[in-house]
């Protein structure tokens, strides 16, 4: 498994693979790899001749009061997992490599970031789109895989790729969950045992919302407040937002659509967790 720390080295390897007519699948991550990431890698392995993983905790997508410093970093472990998953090349740039002194070029979408996490984390998606475009230019992939756990991120990247006519296929991957339903996330490592015990309630309340719809409740507002009440029965959980929205535009819905996205963000202690389901209405 190759490890590249500079954009130039990464680009040179990709070019030589392309010259040999091999196509490239790419899985961008911030490391602390878990089964969710490994599922993306498995799907990437099937999708192309070569598989590239990036490990980069991107500072520009964290707000000033967010968890950049406490974000879990497990590099040695990650490289072992990557090797076992059949990764051909790891792109492991430093912050200085991605954002050299004087850096001033950012990419920003007009509408999709104005909903859900974008409201709660101003500037987050500007950081995400900027880093993903830069990673795409370093890796030059034919296909890139994104988890639906970060559904808004997937839509933002899909939109950016279409808007810029990037010749990259964006492949969404279903959410991988723990046995008790908690969506896998690197941030789960920061939960105390008591906090971890509270977390199954998050997915359970999403499943319950589908049940309330099946039982006849049709008003998004009613569903959202009932969901918030259910979640906050546990005092360890505070809701950041709950929203029922259009899965394409992410605009809030006043009336349910046949497929509506239910997205949620909450804090369990200091740890912010997100989850979502596609409601069948
Ligand atoms: P991160 O390292 O958290 O930035 O995530 C890297 C990629 O893995 C993103 O495309 C995420 O959506 C995806 N991912 C993270 N957790 C999961 C999960 N539980 N199931 C599926 N994909 C995931």
mmCIF file of N, CA and C in Angstrom, residues 24-72:
data_model
loop_
_atom_site.group_PDB
_atom_site.id
_atom_site.type_symbol
_atom_site.label_atom_id
_atom_site.label_comp_id
_atom_site.label_asym_id
_atom_site.label_seq_id
_atom_site.Cartn_x
_atom_site.Cartn_y
_atom_site.Cartn_z
ATOM 1 N N UNK A 24 -10.099 4.508 -10.981
ATOM 2 C CA UNK A 24 -9.795 4.739 -9.561
ATOM 3 C C UNK A 24 -11.069 5.054 -8.778
ATOM 4 N N UNK A 25 -11.258 4.322 -7.679
ATOM 5 C CA UNK A 25 -12.326 4.647 -6.724
ATOM 6 C C UNK A 25 -11.696 5.362 -5.530
ATOM 7 N N UNK A 26 -12.444 6.305 -4.969
ATOM 8 C CA UNK A 26 -11.890 7.168 -3.920
ATOM 9 C C UNK A 26 -12.861 7.278 -2.740
ATOM 10 N N UNK A 27 -12.329 7.069 -1.544
ATOM 11 C CA UNK A 27 -13.103 7.225 -0.309
ATOM 12 C C UNK A 27 -12.427 8.284 0.563
ATOM 13 N N UNK A 28 -12.974 9.510 0.588
ATOM 14 C CA UNK A 28 -12.404 10.543 1.470
ATOM 15 C C UNK A 28 -12.923 10.371 2.901
ATOM 16 N N UNK A 29 -12.022 10.436 3.875
ATOM 17 C CA UNK A 29 -12.435 10.325 5.283
ATOM 18 C C UNK A 29 -11.586 11.254 6.156
ATOM 19 N N UNK A 30 -12.039 11.379 7.400
ATOM 20 C CA UNK A 30 -11.240 12.091 8.400
ATOM 21 C C UNK A 30 -10.590 11.089 9.358
ATOM 22 N N UNK A 31 -10.547 9.824 8.960
ATOM 23 C CA UNK A 31 -9.861 8.825 9.782
ATOM 24 C C UNK A 31 -10.691 8.344 10.958
ATOM 25 N N UNK A 32 -10.021 7.728 11.941
ATOM 26 C CA UNK A 32 -10.698 6.989 13.024
ATOM 27 C C UNK A 32 -11.670 6.000 12.389
ATOM 28 N N UNK A 33 -11.111 5.165 11.531
ATOM 29 C CA UNK A 33 -11.929 4.304 10.669
ATOM 30 C C UNK A 33 -12.750 3.304 11.473
ATOM 31 N N UNK A 34 -13.992 3.116 11.036
ATOM 32 C CA UNK A 34 -14.900 2.142 11.655
ATOM 33 C C UNK A 34 -15.595 1.379 10.526
ATOM 34 N N UNK A 35 -16.544 0.519 10.909
ATOM 35 C CA UNK A 35 -17.216 -0.334 9.913
ATOM 36 C C UNK A 35 -17.921 0.465 8.811
ATOM 37 N N UNK A 36 -18.385 1.677 9.136
ATOM 38 C CA UNK A 36 -19.030 2.508 8.104
ATOM 39 C C UNK A 36 -18.040 2.845 7.004
ATOM 40 N N UNK A 37 -16.843 3.291 7.412
ATOM 41 C CA UNK A 37 -15.794 3.592 6.429
ATOM 42 C C UNK A 37 -15.417 2.323 5.660
ATOM 43 N N UNK A 38 -15.332 1.190 6.387
ATOM 44 C CA UNK A 38 -14.892 -0.048 5.733
ATOM 45 C C UNK A 38 -15.906 -0.507 4.681
ATOM 46 N N UNK A 39 -17.184 -0.230 4.939
ATOM 47 C CA UNK A 39 -18.211 -0.559 3.935
ATOM 48 C C UNK A 39 -17.987 0.290 2.671
ATOM 49 N N UNK A 40 -17.652 1.574 2.848
ATOM 50 C CA UNK A 40 -17.343 2.417 1.682
ATOM 51 C C UNK A 40 -16.148 1.842 0.917
ATOM 52 N N UNK A 41 -15.154 1.374 1.663
ATOM 53 C CA UNK A 41 -13.963 0.815 1.008
ATOM 54 C C UNK A 41 -14.311 -0.470 0.249
ATOM 55 N N UNK A 42 -15.155 -1.319 0.866
ATOM 56 C CA UNK A 42 -15.563 -2.552 0.170
ATOM 57 C C UNK A 42 -16.279 -2.220 -1.131
ATOM 58 N N UNK A 43 -17.181 -1.250 -1.062
ATOM 59 C CA UNK A 43 -17.937 -0.870 -2.267
ATOM 60 C C UNK A 43 -17.003 -0.238 -3.294
ATOM 61 N N UNK A 44 -16.021 0.501 -2.825
ATOM 62 C CA UNK A 44 -15.053 1.136 -3.724
ATOM 63 C C UNK A 44 -14.209 0.099 -4.436
ATOM 64 N N UNK A 45 -13.852 -0.932 -3.700
ATOM 65 C CA UNK A 45 -13.031 -2.021 -4.251
ATOM 66 C C UNK A 45 -13.756 -2.683 -5.433
ATOM 67 N N UNK A 46 -15.088 -2.828 -5.267
ATOM 68 C CA UNK A 46 -15.877 -3.445 -6.345
ATOM 69 C C UNK A 46 -16.042 -2.502 -7.531
ATOM 70 N N UNK A 47 -15.962 -1.192 -7.266
ATOM 71 C CA UNK A 47 -16.372 -0.217 -8.278
ATOM 72 C C UNK A 47 -15.274 0.140 -9.277
ATOM 73 N N UNK A 48 -14.011 -0.145 -8.948
ATOM 74 C CA UNK A 48 -12.921 0.287 -9.847
ATOM 75 C C UNK A 48 -11.700 -0.613 -9.662
ATOM 76 N N UNK A 49 -10.693 -0.394 -10.524
ATOM 77 C CA UNK A 49 -9.475 -1.229 -10.483
ATOM 78 C C UNK A 49 -8.572 -0.873 -9.308
ATOM 79 N N UNK A 50 -8.570 0.397 -8.943
ATOM 80 C CA UNK A 50 -7.692 0.852 -7.864
ATOM 81 C C UNK A 50 -8.522 1.583 -6.812
ATOM 82 N N UNK A 51 -8.065 1.492 -5.565
ATOM 83 C CA UNK A 51 -8.819 2.103 -4.463
ATOM 84 C C UNK A 51 -7.916 3.055 -3.681
ATOM 85 N N UNK A 52 -8.367 4.305 -3.567
ATOM 86 C CA UNK A 52 -7.615 5.318 -2.816
ATOM 87 C C UNK A 52 -8.451 5.762 -1.611
ATOM 88 N N UNK A 53 -7.792 5.858 -0.470
ATOM 89 C CA UNK A 53 -8.413 6.364 0.759
ATOM 90 C C UNK A 53 -7.678 7.637 1.146
ATOM 91 N N UNK A 54 -8.407 8.680 1.541
ATOM 92 C CA UNK A 54 -7.698 9.823 2.130
ATOM 93 C C UNK A 54 -8.033 9.922 3.612
ATOM 94 N N UNK A 55 -7.030 10.300 4.379
ATOM 95 C CA UNK A 55 -7.170 10.524 5.824
ATOM 96 C C UNK A 55 -6.745 11.962 6.058
ATOM 97 N N UNK A 56 -7.714 12.817 6.379
ATOM 98 C CA UNK A 56 -7.379 14.223 6.592
ATOM 99 C C UNK A 56 -8.466 14.872 7.442
ATOM 100 N N UNK A 57 -8.105 15.294 8.639
ATOM 101 C CA UNK A 57 -9.060 16.008 9.483
ATOM 102 C C UNK A 57 -9.021 17.460 9.024
ATOM 103 N N UNK A 58 -10.071 17.834 8.308
ATOM 104 C CA UNK A 58 -10.073 19.098 7.574
ATOM 105 C C UNK A 58 -10.432 20.290 8.469
ATOM 106 N N UNK A 59 -9.468 21.144 8.792
ATOM 107 C CA UNK A 59 -9.764 22.227 9.750
ATOM 108 C C UNK A 59 -10.825 23.200 9.253
ATOM 109 N N UNK A 60 -10.941 23.407 7.938
ATOM 110 C CA UNK A 60 -11.866 24.456 7.460
ATOM 111 C C UNK A 60 -13.339 24.070 7.590
ATOM 112 N N UNK A 61 -13.627 22.808 7.930
ATOM 113 C CA UNK A 61 -15.034 22.451 8.094
ATOM 114 C C UNK A 61 -15.473 22.453 9.561
ATOM 115 N N UNK A 62 -14.558 22.836 10.456
ATOM 116 C CA UNK A 62 -14.893 22.943 11.882
ATOM 117 C C UNK A 62 -15.068 24.414 12.242
ATOM 118 N N UNK A 63 -16.119 24.718 12.999
ATOM 119 C CA UNK A 63 -16.312 26.078 13.504
ATOM 120 C C UNK A 63 -15.384 26.340 14.680
ATOM 121 N N UNK A 64 -15.268 27.613 15.097
ATOM 122 C CA UNK A 64 -14.341 27.975 16.179
ATOM 123 C C UNK A 64 -14.649 27.284 17.511
ATOM 124 N N UNK A 65 -15.924 26.954 17.761
ATOM 125 C CA UNK A 65 -16.253 26.318 19.042
ATOM 126 C C UNK A 65 -16.537 24.827 18.859
ATOM 127 N N UNK A 66 -16.057 24.271 17.758
ATOM 128 C CA UNK A 66 -16.342 22.851 17.512
ATOM 129 C C UNK A 66 -15.159 21.962 17.926
ATOM 130 N N UNK A 67 -15.282 20.662 17.575
ATOM 131 C CA UNK A 67 -14.410 19.662 18.196
ATOM 132 C C UNK A 67 -13.184 19.279 17.365
ATOM 133 N N UNK A 68 -12.589 20.252 16.650
ATOM 134 C CA UNK A 68 -11.391 19.941 15.847
ATOM 135 C C UNK A 68 -10.289 19.306 16.715
ATOM 136 N N UNK A 69 -10.043 19.896 17.895
ATOM 137 C CA UNK A 69 -8.939 19.402 18.730
ATOM 138 C C UNK A 69 -9.234 18.030 19.331
ATOM 139 N N UNK A 70 -10.512 17.799 19.669
ATOM 140 C CA UNK A 70 -10.827 16.515 20.315
ATOM 141 C C UNK A 70 -11.277 15.458 19.298
ATOM 142 N N UNK A 71 -11.252 15.804 18.000
ATOM 143 C CA UNK A 71 -11.666 14.815 17.003
ATOM 144 C C UNK A 71 -10.718 13.615 17.088
ATOM 145 N N UNK A 72 -11.251 12.376 17.141
ATOM 146 C CA UNK A 72 -10.362 11.225 17.362
ATOM 147 C C UNK A 72 -9.354 11.027 16.225
#
